[in-house]
PDB file of C-alpha atoms in Angstrom:
ATOM      1  CA  UNK N   1     -16.322  19.057   9.664  1.00 57.00           C
ATOM      2  CA  UNK N   2     -12.584  18.669   9.159  1.00 69.00           C
ATOM      3  CA  UNK N   3     -11.572  17.330   5.739  1.00 79.00           C
ATOM      4  CA  UNK N   4     -10.093  13.861   5.426  1.00 90.00           C
ATOM      5  CA  UNK N   5      -6.332  13.589   5.866  1.00 94.00           C
ATOM      6  CA  UNK N   6      -5.989  12.256   2.312  1.00 97.00           C
ATOM      7  CA  UNK N   7      -8.433  12.622  -0.572  1.00 97.00           C
ATOM      8  CA  UNK N   8      -7.643  10.857  -3.834  1.00 97.00           C
ATOM      9  CA  UNK N   9      -9.904  11.564  -6.797  1.00 97.00           C
ATOM     10  CA  UNK N  10      -9.782   9.809 -10.178  1.00 97.00           C
ATOM     11  CA  UNK N  11      -6.016   9.235  -9.979  1.00 97.00           C
ATOM     12  CA  UNK N  12      -4.523   8.039 -13.271  1.00 97.00           C
ATOM     13  CA  UNK N  13      -0.881   7.032 -13.726  1.00 97.00           C
ATOM     14  CA  UNK N  14       0.384   6.128 -17.187  1.00 96.00           C
ATOM     15  CA  UNK N  15       3.633   4.734 -18.514  1.00 96.00           C
ATOM     16  CA  UNK N  16       4.386   5.645 -22.110  1.00 93.00           C
ATOM     17  CA  UNK N  17       6.260   2.831 -23.882  1.00 92.00           C
ATOM     18  CA  UNK N  18       7.131   2.053 -27.472  1.00 92.00           C
ATOM     19  CA  UNK N  19       4.423  -0.599 -27.482  1.00 92.00           C
ATOM     20  CA  UNK N  20       1.773   1.803 -26.193  1.00 92.00           C
ATOM     21  CA  UNK N  21       0.390   3.381 -23.046  1.00 94.00           C
ATOM     22  CA  UNK N  22       0.200   1.329 -19.861  1.00 94.00           C
ATOM     23  CA  UNK N  23      -2.557   2.567 -17.559  1.00 94.00           C
ATOM     24  CA  UNK N  24      -1.017   1.325 -14.316  1.00 95.00           C
ATOM     25  CA  UNK N  25      -3.491   3.300 -12.195  1.00 96.00           C
ATOM     26  CA  UNK N  26      -6.795   3.845 -13.953  1.00 95.00           C
ATOM     27  CA  UNK N  27      -9.171   6.156 -12.128  1.00 95.00           C
ATOM     28  CA  UNK N  28      -8.700   5.332  -8.427  1.00 96.00           C
ATOM     29  CA  UNK N  29     -10.581   7.333  -5.793  1.00 96.00           C
ATOM     30  CA  UNK N  30     -10.617   7.001  -1.995  1.00 97.00           C
ATOM     31  CA  UNK N  31     -10.305   8.947   1.236  1.00 96.00           C
ATOM     32  CA  UNK N  32      -8.266   8.281   4.357  1.00 96.00           C
ATOM     33  CA  UNK N  33      -8.956   9.635   7.820  1.00 95.00           C
ATOM     34  CA  UNK N  34      -6.453  10.307  10.595  1.00 93.00           C
ATOM     35  CA  UNK N  35      -5.603   7.133  12.483  1.00 92.00           C
ATOM     36  CA  UNK N  36      -7.206   4.919   9.838  1.00 95.00           C
ATOM     37  CA  UNK N  37      -5.510   1.890   8.280  1.00 95.00           C
ATOM     38  CA  UNK N  38      -6.370   1.206   4.649  1.00 97.00           C
ATOM     39  CA  UNK N  39      -5.338  -2.021   2.923  1.00 96.00           C
ATOM     40  CA  UNK N  40      -4.607  -2.110  -0.809  1.00 96.00           C
ATOM     41  CA  UNK N  41      -4.698  -5.710  -2.049  1.00 95.00           C
ATOM     42  CA  UNK N  42      -4.448  -7.496  -5.363  1.00 92.00           C
ATOM     43  CA  UNK N  43      -2.212  -9.708  -7.456  1.00 90.00           C
ATOM     44  CA  UNK N  44       1.133  -8.588  -8.840  1.00 88.00           C
ATOM     45  CA  UNK N  45       0.526  -6.006 -11.539  1.00 88.00           C
ATOM     46  CA  UNK N  46      -2.698  -4.727 -10.016  1.00 92.00           C
ATOM     47  CA  UNK N  47      -1.290  -1.239  -9.465  1.00 93.00           C
ATOM     48  CA  UNK N  48      -0.821  -1.329  -5.685  1.00 94.00           C
ATOM     49  CA  UNK N  49       2.772  -0.118  -5.511  1.00 93.00           C
ATOM     50  CA  UNK N  50       2.384   2.381  -8.362  1.00 95.00           C
ATOM     51  CA  UNK N  51      -0.535   3.900  -6.464  1.00 96.00           C
ATOM     52  CA  UNK N  52       1.713   4.384  -3.437  1.00 95.00           C
ATOM     53  CA  UNK N  53       4.518   5.901  -5.517  1.00 94.00           C
ATOM     54  CA  UNK N  54       2.056   8.192  -7.289  1.00 96.00           C
ATOM     55  CA  UNK N  55       0.724   9.618  -4.031  1.00 95.00           C
ATOM     56  CA  UNK N  56       4.123  11.024  -3.038  1.00 93.00           C
ATOM     57  CA  UNK N  57       5.581  11.807  -6.453  1.00 91.00           C
ATOM     58  CA  UNK N  58       8.137   9.016  -6.669  1.00 90.00           C
ATOM     59  CA  UNK N  59       7.494   8.141 -10.302  1.00 90.00           C
ATOM     60  CA  UNK N  60      10.415   7.801 -12.698  1.00 87.00           C
ATOM     61  CA  UNK N  61      10.142   8.346 -16.433  1.00 87.00           C
ATOM     62  CA  UNK N  62       8.329   7.146 -18.475  1.00 91.00           C
ATOM     63  CA  UNK N  63       5.765   7.143 -15.658  1.00 92.00           C
ATOM     64  CA  UNK N  64       3.594  10.215 -15.177  1.00 94.00           C
ATOM     65  CA  UNK N  65       0.378  11.213 -13.453  1.00 96.00           C
ATOM     66  CA  UNK N  66      -2.021  11.646 -16.340  1.00 95.00           C
ATOM     67  CA  UNK N  67      -4.914  13.016 -14.313  1.00 95.00           C
ATOM     68  CA  UNK N  68      -6.677  13.216 -11.001  1.00 96.00           C
ATOM     69  CA  UNK N  69      -6.110  14.842  -7.643  1.00 97.00           C
ATOM     70  CA  UNK N  70      -4.263  13.935  -4.429  1.00 97.00           C
ATOM     71  CA  UNK N  71      -5.147  16.255  -1.561  1.00 97.00           C
ATOM     72  CA  UNK N  72      -3.152  15.917   1.670  1.00 96.00           C
ATOM     73  CA  UNK N  73      -4.520  18.049   4.512  1.00 93.00           C
ATOM     74  CA  UNK N  74      -6.123  20.278   1.885  1.00 91.00           C
ATOM     75  CA  UNK N  75      -2.910  20.668  -0.140  1.00 94.00           C
ATOM     76  CA  UNK N  76      -2.817  19.443  -3.731  1.00 96.00           C
ATOM     77  CA  UNK N  77       0.165  17.141  -4.275  1.00 96.00           C
ATOM     78  CA  UNK N  78      -0.284  16.522  -7.996  1.00 95.00           C
ATOM     79  CA  UNK N  79       1.970  18.991  -9.752  1.00 91.00           C
ATOM     80  CA  UNK N  80       3.634  20.129  -6.527  1.00 93.00           C
ATOM     81  CA  UNK N  81       7.270  21.156  -7.175  1.00 92.00           C
ATOM     82  CA  UNK N  82       9.823  18.587  -6.042  1.00 89.00           C
ATOM     83  CA  UNK N  83      11.369  21.076  -3.618  1.00 90.00           C
ATOM     84  CA  UNK N  84       8.023  21.297  -1.798  1.00 91.00           C
ATOM     85  CA  UNK N  85       7.386  17.557  -2.050  1.00 91.00           C
ATOM     86  CA  UNK N  86      10.740  16.817  -0.384  1.00 88.00           C
ATOM     87  CA  UNK N  87       9.619  18.841   2.631  1.00 88.00           C
ATOM     88  CA  UNK N  88       6.678  16.473   3.031  1.00 90.00           C
ATOM     89  CA  UNK N  89       8.357  13.162   2.234  1.00 90.00           C
ATOM     90  CA  UNK N  90      10.005  11.583   5.225  1.00 85.00           C
ATOM     91  CA  UNK N  91       8.507  14.040   7.693  1.00 87.00           C
ATOM     92  CA  UNK N  92       4.727  14.277   7.253  1.00 92.00           C
ATOM     93  CA  UNK N  93       4.427  11.411   4.748  1.00 95.00           C
ATOM     94  CA  UNK N  94       6.767   8.422   4.957  1.00 92.00           C
ATOM     95  CA  UNK N  95       7.081   5.338   2.794  1.00 91.00           C
ATOM     96  CA  UNK N  96       8.375   1.911   3.735  1.00 90.00           C
ATOM     97  CA  UNK N  97       9.623   0.015   0.698  1.00 86.00           C
ATOM     98  CA  UNK N  98       9.355  -3.705   0.149  1.00 81.00           C
ATOM     99  CA  UNK N  99      13.086  -4.019  -0.543  1.00 79.00           C
ATOM    100  CA  UNK N 100      15.280  -2.464   2.168  1.00 79.00           C
ATOM    101  CA  UNK N 101      18.084  -2.284  -0.410  1.00 74.00           C
ATOM    102  CA  UNK N 102      16.105   0.586  -1.951  1.00 72.00           C
ATOM    103  CA  UNK N 103      16.260   2.443   1.383  1.00 79.00           C
ATOM    104  CA  UNK N 104      19.662   1.733   2.945  1.00 90.00           C
ATOM    105  CA  UNK N 105      23.045   2.944   1.701  1.00 91.00           C
ATOM    106  CA  UNK N 106      25.580   0.067   1.968  1.00 92.00           C
ATOM    107  CA  UNK N 107      28.587   2.345   2.642  1.00 94.00           C
ATOM    108  CA  UNK N 108      27.090   4.288   5.566  1.00 94.00           C
ATOM    109  CA  UNK N 109      26.396   3.041   9.084  1.00 95.00           C
ATOM    110  CA  UNK N 110      22.829   2.751  10.259  1.00 94.00           C
ATOM    111  CA  UNK N 111      23.449   5.623  12.666  1.00 93.00           C
ATOM    112  CA  UNK N 112      24.785   7.890   9.919  1.00 93.00           C
ATOM    113  CA  UNK N 113      21.776   7.212   7.710  1.00 93.00           C
ATOM    114  CA  UNK N 114      19.237   7.722  10.472  1.00 93.00           C
ATOM    115  CA  UNK N 115      20.987  10.904  11.660  1.00 92.00           C
ATOM    116  CA  UNK N 116      20.861  12.289   8.117  1.00 90.00           C
ATOM    117  CA  UNK N 117      17.149  11.474   7.940  1.00 89.00           C
ATOM    118  CA  UNK N 118      16.512  13.313  11.204  1.00 88.00           C
ATOM    119  CA  UNK N 119      18.593  16.378  10.348  1.00 86.00           C
ATOM    120  CA  UNK N 120      17.121  16.671   6.845  1.00 84.00           C
ATOM    121  CA  UNK N 121      13.885  17.934   8.404  1.00 79.00           C
ATOM    122  CA  UNK N 122      15.079  19.798  11.479  1.00 73.00           C
ATOM    123  CA  UNK N 123      17.884  21.349  13.426  1.00 64.00           C
ATOM    124  CA  UNK N 124      18.601  18.487  15.807  1.00 71.00           C
ATOM    125  CA  UNK N 125      22.202  18.068  16.841  1.00 81.00           C
ATOM    126  CA  UNK N 126      24.070  14.840  16.223  1.00 82.00           C
ATOM    127  CA  UNK N 127      23.614  13.617  19.792  1.00 86.00           C
ATOM    128  CA  UNK N 128      19.861  14.214  19.843  1.00 88.00           C
ATOM    129  CA  UNK N 129      19.499  12.670  16.400  1.00 88.00           C
ATOM    130  CA  UNK N 130      21.358   9.513  17.482  1.00 91.00           C
ATOM    131  CA  UNK N 131      19.215   9.233  20.613  1.00 91.00           C
ATOM    132  CA  UNK N 132      16.073   9.500  18.498  1.00 91.00           C
ATOM    133  CA  UNK N 133      17.445   6.887  16.096  1.00 92.00           C
ATOM    134  CA  UNK N 134      18.176   4.472  18.947  1.00 93.00           C
ATOM    135  CA  UNK N 135      14.642   4.849  20.310  1.00 91.00           C
ATOM    136  CA  UNK N 136      13.197   4.196  16.871  1.00 90.00           C
ATOM    137  CA  UNK N 137      15.294   1.033  16.438  1.00 91.00           C
ATOM    138  CA  UNK N 138      14.195  -0.219  19.837  1.00 89.00           C
ATOM    139  CA  UNK N 139      10.579   0.412  18.884  1.00 82.00           C
ATOM    140  CA  UNK N 140      10.812  -2.096  16.024  1.00 81.00           C
ATOM    141  CA  UNK N 141      12.436  -4.734  18.221  1.00 81.00           C
ATOM    142  CA  UNK N 142      16.154  -4.408  17.450  1.00 88.00           C
ATOM    143  CA  UNK N 143      18.111  -5.417  20.573  1.00 89.00           C
ATOM    144  CA  UNK N 144      20.974  -3.289  21.884  1.00 92.00           C
ATOM    145  CA  UNK N 145      19.782  -0.524  19.583  1.00 91.00           C
ATOM    146  CA  UNK N 146      22.361   2.103  20.556  1.00 91.00           C
ATOM    147  CA  UNK N 147      25.270  -0.213  19.726  1.00 92.00           C
ATOM    148  CA  UNK N 148      23.721  -1.335  16.441  1.00 94.00           C
ATOM    149  CA  UNK N 149      23.789   2.238  15.184  1.00 94.00           C
ATOM    150  CA  UNK N 150      27.489   1.672  14.414  1.00 94.00           C
ATOM    151  CA  UNK N 151      26.766  -1.344  12.196  1.00 94.00           C
ATOM    152  CA  UNK N 152      26.517  -1.355   8.407  1.00 94.00           C
ATOM    153  CA  UNK N 153      23.506  -2.746   6.509  1.00 93.00           C
ATOM    154  CA  UNK N 154      25.400  -5.892   5.425  1.00 92.00           C
ATOM    155  CA  UNK N 155      25.831  -6.812   9.106  1.00 92.00           C
ATOM    156  CA  UNK N 156      22.062  -7.240   9.462  1.00 89.00           C
ATOM    157  CA  UNK N 157      19.899 -10.061   8.181  1.00 84.00           C
ATOM    158  CA  UNK N 158      17.274  -9.294   5.562  1.00 79.00           C
ATOM    159  CA  UNK N 159      14.536  -9.126   8.167  1.00 78.00           C
ATOM    160  CA  UNK N 160      16.612  -6.878  10.420  1.00 85.00           C
ATOM    161  CA  UNK N 161      17.347  -4.532   7.512  1.00 88.00           C
ATOM    162  CA  UNK N 162      13.621  -4.251   6.888  1.00 84.00           C
ATOM    163  CA  UNK N 163      13.075  -3.358  10.545  1.00 85.00           C
ATOM    164  CA  UNK N 164      15.683  -0.616  10.164  1.00 90.00           C
ATOM    165  CA  UNK N 165      13.795   0.712   7.145  1.00 89.00           C
ATOM    166  CA  UNK N 166      10.580   0.762   9.196  1.00 86.00           C
ATOM    167  CA  UNK N 167      12.416   2.546  12.025  1.00 89.00           C
ATOM    168  CA  UNK N 168      13.586   5.258   9.613  1.00 90.00           C
ATOM    169  CA  UNK N 169      10.005   5.810   8.475  1.00 89.00           C
ATOM    170  CA  UNK N 170       8.906   6.263  12.105  1.00 86.00           C
ATOM    171  CA  UNK N 171      11.588   8.833  13.004  1.00 87.00           C
ATOM    172  CA  UNK N 172       9.461  11.953  12.539  1.00 86.00           C
ATOM    173  CA  UNK N 173       6.142  10.434  13.641  1.00 85.00           C
ATOM    174  CA  UNK N 174       4.587  11.153  10.226  1.00 91.00           C
ATOM    175  CA  UNK N 175       0.886  11.747   9.742  1.00 93.00           C
ATOM    176  CA  UNK N 176       0.737   9.206   6.903  1.00 95.00           C
ATOM    177  CA  UNK N 177       2.816   6.096   6.282  1.00 94.00           C
ATOM    178  CA  UNK N 178       2.619   4.205   2.991  1.00 95.00           C
ATOM    179  CA  UNK N 179       3.889   0.666   3.592  1.00 93.00           C
ATOM    180  CA  UNK N 180       4.659  -1.408   0.492  1.00 91.00           C
ATOM    181  CA  UNK N 181       4.604  -5.010   1.775  1.00 87.00           C
ATOM    182  CA  UNK N 182       7.173  -4.205   4.491  1.00 83.00           C
ATOM    183  CA  UNK N 183       6.809  -7.460   6.448  1.00 79.00           C
ATOM    184  CA  UNK N 184       7.284  -9.861   3.527  1.00 74.00           C
ATOM    185  CA  UNK N 185      10.851 -10.745   4.564  1.00 67.00           C
ATOM    186  CA  UNK N 186      10.114 -11.082   8.283  1.00 73.00           C
ATOM    187  CA  UNK N 187       9.432 -14.279  10.217  1.00 75.00           C
ATOM    188  CA  UNK N 188       5.973 -14.777  11.665  1.00 78.00           C
ATOM    189  CA  UNK N 189       6.774 -13.699  15.238  1.00 77.00           C
ATOM    190  CA  UNK N 190       8.525 -10.478  14.202  1.00 74.00           C
ATOM    191  CA  UNK N 191       5.801  -9.833  11.640  1.00 79.00           C
ATOM    192  CA  UNK N 192       3.181 -10.032  14.381  1.00 81.00           C
ATOM    193  CA  UNK N 193       5.212  -7.670  16.548  1.00 78.00           C
ATOM    194  CA  UNK N 194       5.541  -5.088  13.759  1.00 78.00           C
ATOM    195  CA  UNK N 195       1.833  -5.288  12.925  1.00 84.00           C
ATOM    196  CA  UNK N 196       0.943  -4.770  16.590  1.00 84.00           C
ATOM    197  CA  UNK N 197       3.258  -1.743  16.792  1.00 79.00           C
ATOM    198  CA  UNK N 198       1.759  -0.281  13.612  1.00 82.00           C
ATOM    199  CA  UNK N 199      -1.763  -0.701  14.923  1.00 86.00           C
ATOM    200  CA  UNK N 200      -0.809   0.913  18.237  1.00 84.00           C
ATOM    201  CA  UNK N 201       0.867   3.774  16.369  1.00 80.00           C
ATOM    202  CA  UNK N 202      -2.328   4.477  14.422  1.00 84.00           C
ATOM    203  CA  UNK N 203      -4.510   4.311  17.528  1.00 84.00           C
ATOM    204  CA  UNK N 204      -2.352   6.388  19.858  1.00 82.00           C
ATOM    205  CA  UNK N 205      -0.761   8.972  17.566  1.00 81.00           C
ATOM    206  CA  UNK N 206      -3.403   9.280  14.844  1.00 87.00           C
ATOM    207  CA  UNK N 207      -0.950   8.255  12.141  1.00 90.00           C
ATOM    208  CA  UNK N 208      -2.788   6.939   9.082  1.00 94.00           C
ATOM    209  CA  UNK N 209      -1.483   3.887   7.225  1.00 95.00           C
ATOM    210  CA  UNK N 210      -1.851   2.666   3.669  1.00 96.00           C
ATOM    211  CA  UNK N 211      -0.820  -0.982   3.819  1.00 95.00           C
ATOM    212  CA  UNK N 212      -0.018  -2.458   0.401  1.00 95.00           C
ATOM    213  CA  UNK N 213      -0.085  -6.243   0.384  1.00 91.00           C
ATOM    214  CA  UNK N 214      -1.070  -9.387  -1.486  1.00 86.00           C
ATOM    215  CA  UNK N 215      -1.555 -11.153   1.864  1.00 83.00           C
ATOM    216  CA  UNK N 216      -5.216 -10.989   2.826  1.00 85.00           C
ATOM    217  CA  UNK N 217      -4.460 -12.560   6.207  1.00 82.00           C
ATOM    218  CA  UNK N 218      -2.280  -9.598   7.189  1.00 86.00           C
ATOM    219  CA  UNK N 219      -4.788  -7.086   5.875  1.00 90.00           C
ATOM    220  CA  UNK N 220      -7.636  -8.777   7.756  1.00 89.00           C
ATOM    221  CA  UNK N 221      -5.773  -8.470  11.067  1.00 87.00           C
ATOM    222  CA  UNK N 222      -4.521  -4.912  10.537  1.00 91.00           C
ATOM    223  CA  UNK N 223      -6.709  -2.774   8.296  1.00 94.00           C
ATOM    224  CA  UNK N 224      -9.959  -0.955   8.992  1.00 94.00           C
ATOM    225  CA  UNK N 225     -10.942  -0.756   5.338  1.00 96.00           C
ATOM    226  CA  UNK N 226      -9.732  -2.530   2.229  1.00 97.00           C
ATOM    227  CA  UNK N 227      -9.599  -1.711  -1.465  1.00 97.00           C
ATOM    228  CA  UNK N 228      -9.217  -4.570  -3.945  1.00 97.00           C
ATOM    229  CA  UNK N 229      -7.391  -3.623  -7.151  1.00 97.00           C
ATOM    230  CA  UNK N 230      -7.251  -5.360 -10.515  1.00 96.00           C
ATOM    231  CA  UNK N 231      -5.338  -3.984 -13.513  1.00 95.00           C
ATOM    232  CA  UNK N 232      -5.166  -0.543 -11.969  1.00 95.00           C
ATOM    233  CA  UNK N 233      -8.879  -0.319 -11.142  1.00 96.00           C
ATOM    234  CA  UNK N 234     -10.847  -0.641  -7.937  1.00 97.00           C
ATOM    235  CA  UNK N 235     -13.098  -3.688  -8.158  1.00 97.00           C
ATOM    236  CA  UNK N 236     -14.295  -3.735  -4.533  1.00 97.00           C
ATOM    237  CA  UNK N 237     -14.013  -1.608  -1.403  1.00 97.00           C
ATOM    238  CA  UNK N 238     -15.383  -1.498   2.110  1.00 96.00           C
ATOM    239  CA  UNK N 239     -14.742  -2.325   5.768  1.00 96.00           C
ATOM    240  CA  UNK N 240     -12.342  -5.246   5.912  1.00 95.00           C
ATOM    241  CA  UNK N 241     -14.770  -7.441   7.864  1.00 93.00           C
ATOM    242  CA  UNK N 242     -17.573  -6.896   5.337  1.00 94.00           C
ATOM    243  CA  UNK N 243     -15.413  -7.450   2.275  1.00 94.00           C
ATOM    244  CA  UNK N 244     -13.814 -10.630   3.593  1.00 90.00           C
ATOM    245  CA  UNK N 245     -17.017 -12.122   5.017  1.00 90.00           C
ATOM    246  CA  UNK N 246     -19.296 -11.354   2.074  1.00 91.00           C
ATOM    247  CA  UNK N 247     -17.296 -10.370  -1.024  1.00 93.00           C
ATOM    248  CA  UNK N 248     -19.349  -8.863  -3.816  1.00 94.00           C
ATOM    249  CA  UNK N 249     -16.873  -9.194  -6.681  1.00 95.00           C
ATOM    250  CA  UNK N 250     -15.888 -12.615  -8.098  1.00 93.00           C
ATOM    251  CA  UNK N 251     -12.237 -11.535  -8.080  1.00 94.00           C
ATOM    252  CA  UNK N 252     -12.307 -10.850  -4.340  1.00 94.00           C
ATOM    253  CA  UNK N 253     -13.990 -14.202  -3.802  1.00 91.00           C
ATOM    254  CA  UNK N 254     -11.276 -15.865  -5.912  1.00 90.00           C
ATOM    255  CA  UNK N 255      -8.531 -14.306  -3.801  1.00 90.00           C
ATOM    256  CA  UNK N 256     -10.180 -15.576  -0.636  1.00 89.00           C
ATOM    257  CA  UNK N 257     -10.803 -19.064  -1.985  1.00 86.00           C
ATOM    258  CA  UNK N 258      -7.123 -19.410  -2.883  1.00 83.00           C
ATOM    259  CA  UNK N 259      -5.978 -18.898   0.712  1.00 80.00           C
ATOM    260  CA  UNK N 260      -4.458 -22.135   2.101  1.00 77.00           C
ATOM    261  CA  UNK N 261      -5.878 -21.385   5.563  1.00 69.00           C
ATOM    262  CA  UNK N 262      -9.432 -21.709   4.236  1.00 66.00           C
ATOM    263  CA  UNK N 263      -8.906 -25.123   2.616  1.00 65.00           C
ATOM    264  CA  UNK N 264      -9.670 -28.344   4.455  1.00 70.00           C
ATOM    265  CA  UNK N 265      -6.726 -30.728   5.042  1.00 76.00           C
ATOM    266  CA  UNK N 266      -6.093 -32.733   1.888  1.00 76.00           C
ATOM    267  CA  UNK N 267      -8.326 -30.499  -0.207  1.00 76.00           C
ATOM    268  CA  UNK N 268      -6.876 -29.074  -3.427  1.00 79.00           C
ATOM    269  CA  UNK N 269      -6.402 -25.333  -3.349  1.00 77.00           C
ATOM    270  CA  UNK N 270      -8.702 -23.259  -5.503  1.00 81.00           C
ATOM    271  CA  UNK N 271      -7.038 -20.929  -7.954  1.00 84.00           C
ATOM    272  CA  UNK N 272      -8.261 -18.133 -10.164  1.00 89.00           C
ATOM    273  CA  UNK N 273      -8.194 -19.457 -13.743  1.00 88.00           C
ATOM    274  CA  UNK N 274      -6.041 -17.838 -16.394  1.00 87.00           C
ATOM    275  CA  UNK N 275      -3.538 -15.045 -15.979  1.00 87.00           C
ATOM    276  CA  UNK N 276      -3.744 -11.292 -15.691  1.00 88.00           C
ATOM    277  CA  UNK N 277      -4.057  -9.749 -19.188  1.00 89.00           C
ATOM    278  CA  UNK N 278      -1.287  -7.551 -20.524  1.00 90.00           C
ATOM    279  CA  UNK N 279      -1.770  -3.939 -19.393  1.00 90.00           C
ATOM    280  CA  UNK N 280      -1.241  -3.022 -23.054  1.00 91.00           C
ATOM    281  CA  UNK N 281      -4.271  -5.081 -24.042  1.00 90.00           C
ATOM    282  CA  UNK N 282      -6.904  -4.597 -21.354  1.00 91.00           C
ATOM    283  CA  UNK N 283     -10.214  -6.204 -22.383  1.00 90.00           C
ATOM    284  CA  UNK N 284     -13.204  -3.881 -22.821  1.00 92.00           C
ATOM    285  CA  UNK N 285     -15.680  -3.525 -20.003  1.00 94.00           C
ATOM    286  CA  UNK N 286     -14.797  -5.453 -16.870  1.00 95.00           C
ATOM    287  CA  UNK N 287     -11.063  -6.284 -16.999  1.00 94.00           C
ATOM    288  CA  UNK N 288     -11.627  -9.460 -14.962  1.00 95.00           C
ATOM    289  CA  UNK N 289     -14.236 -10.877 -17.363  1.00 94.00           C
ATOM    290  CA  UNK N 290     -11.860 -13.242 -19.294  1.00 93.00           C
ATOM    291  CA  UNK N 291     -11.036 -15.030 -16.018  1.00 93.00           C
ATOM    292  CA  UNK N 292     -14.492 -14.903 -14.433  1.00 93.00           C
ATOM    293  CA  UNK N 293     -16.755 -17.961 -14.390  1.00 87.00           C
ATOM    294  CA  UNK N 294     -19.808 -15.699 -14.056  1.00 89.00           C
ATOM    295  CA  UNK N 295     -19.021 -13.447 -17.034  1.00 92.00           C
ATOM    296  CA  UNK N 296     -21.627 -12.839 -19.751  1.00 93.00           C
ATOM    297  CA  UNK N 297     -21.754 -10.656 -22.853  1.00 94.00           C
ATOM    298  CA  UNK N 298     -22.915  -7.864 -20.566  1.00 94.00           C
ATOM    299  CA  UNK N 299     -19.457  -7.800 -19.022  1.00 94.00           C
ATOM    300  CA  UNK N 300     -18.058  -6.305 -22.232  1.00 93.00           C
ATOM    301  CA  UNK N 301     -19.557  -3.003 -21.085  1.00 95.00           C
ATOM    302  CA  UNK N 302     -18.327  -0.917 -18.179  1.00 94.00           C
ATOM    303  CA  UNK N 303     -19.475  -2.492 -14.893  1.00 95.00           C
ATOM    304  CA  UNK N 304     -21.814  -0.452 -12.693  1.00 95.00           C
ATOM    305  CA  UNK N 305     -21.204   0.354  -9.059  1.00 94.00           C
ATOM    306  CA  UNK N 306     -23.211  -1.965  -6.810  1.00 93.00           C
ATOM    307  CA  UNK N 307     -23.664  -1.697  -3.065  1.00 89.00           C
ATOM    308  CA  UNK N 308     -23.175   1.693  -1.424  1.00 89.00           C
ATOM    309  CA  UNK N 309     -20.467   4.081  -0.259  1.00 89.00           C
ATOM    310  CA  UNK N 310     -19.880   1.806   2.744  1.00 92.00           C
ATOM    311  CA  UNK N 311     -19.287  -1.490   0.897  1.00 95.00           C
ATOM    312  CA  UNK N 312     -19.478  -1.701  -2.861  1.00 95.00           C
ATOM    313  CA  UNK N 313     -18.035  -3.185  -6.016  1.00 96.00           C
ATOM    314  CA  UNK N 314     -17.928  -2.602  -9.755  1.00 96.00           C
ATOM    315  CA  UNK N 315     -19.577  -5.658 -11.254  1.00 95.00           C
ATOM    316  CA  UNK N 316     -22.486  -6.726 -13.487  1.00 94.00           C
ATOM    317  CA  UNK N 317     -22.962  -9.956 -11.517  1.00 92.00           C
ATOM    318  CA  UNK N 318     -22.142  -9.303  -7.835  1.00 91.00           C
ATOM    319  CA  UNK N 319     -22.204 -12.372  -5.647  1.00 76.00           C
ATOM    320  CA  UNK N 320     -22.638 -11.557  -1.937  1.00 61.00           C
ATOM    321  CA  UNK N 321     -21.742 -15.024  -0.700  1.00 45.00           C
ATOM    322  CA  UNK N 322     -19.751 -15.550   2.503  1.00 43.00           C
ATOM    323  CA  UNK N 323     -16.577 -17.633   1.896  1.00 41.00           C
TER     324      UNK N 323
END
């Protein structure tokens, strides 16, 4: 049997600060197969984006990987020299950032930037690189793509800049794309188009996707499996249909209940009480316990795994109730 495309085991990412150690990613494990779409969901501060950055070595000081393993096609990425990591990033593993300003250089044309991205991983001439760039722009729905290669980032709207960033990620047909909420700035129609293209890409080319989002509606329509994160820990995992139809963890249920689409007209929206604790002061046991209406003294101890490898959660009081 061929190994999974990506195998993450007990990944731990820490940030050392004057106030103490922040465990932004605290023992995350999962696998990803070729052509599979995995959704990472949770509130702000749950560790979604840091997980994505950790996988491809994009952590800045004081962040560091404190432990664990990230195997990509059988190659260990944790501790891999940056010279070797750069050969992977952009070609075999690509990342789409939430803010296109983090991707695009304001003083270079779109064509110049995309040509540089192509030539950084191959010997394509300028003409071939520009043709590839134009095809990639057309793929994400930018009209008159060849002419727009001469434009600068400031000549595009925010949504169009994000589509350019997605096009850059698609240039080399990578085996894995990590997408950090890339459709947040797009209108609904363009968002639907991008999601459809991403799903087709995974099905036809075998490209795997890790889709980082707080939007459960997007994840439900795109992902095959979902992992729910809270304070850097996995609280629930499983096929997206199972997790959304019958959530085991009270936190997952709280996220679903707070969706406006599930509320009746005129009904007040349900919200999860309280706020996320400081990552410098994580409560013992289950980190969600201070906000959970089902918490007991038992929740001060580490929660057990319930369910199975297919659909499970880490909770003392799982509640398999369909929303």
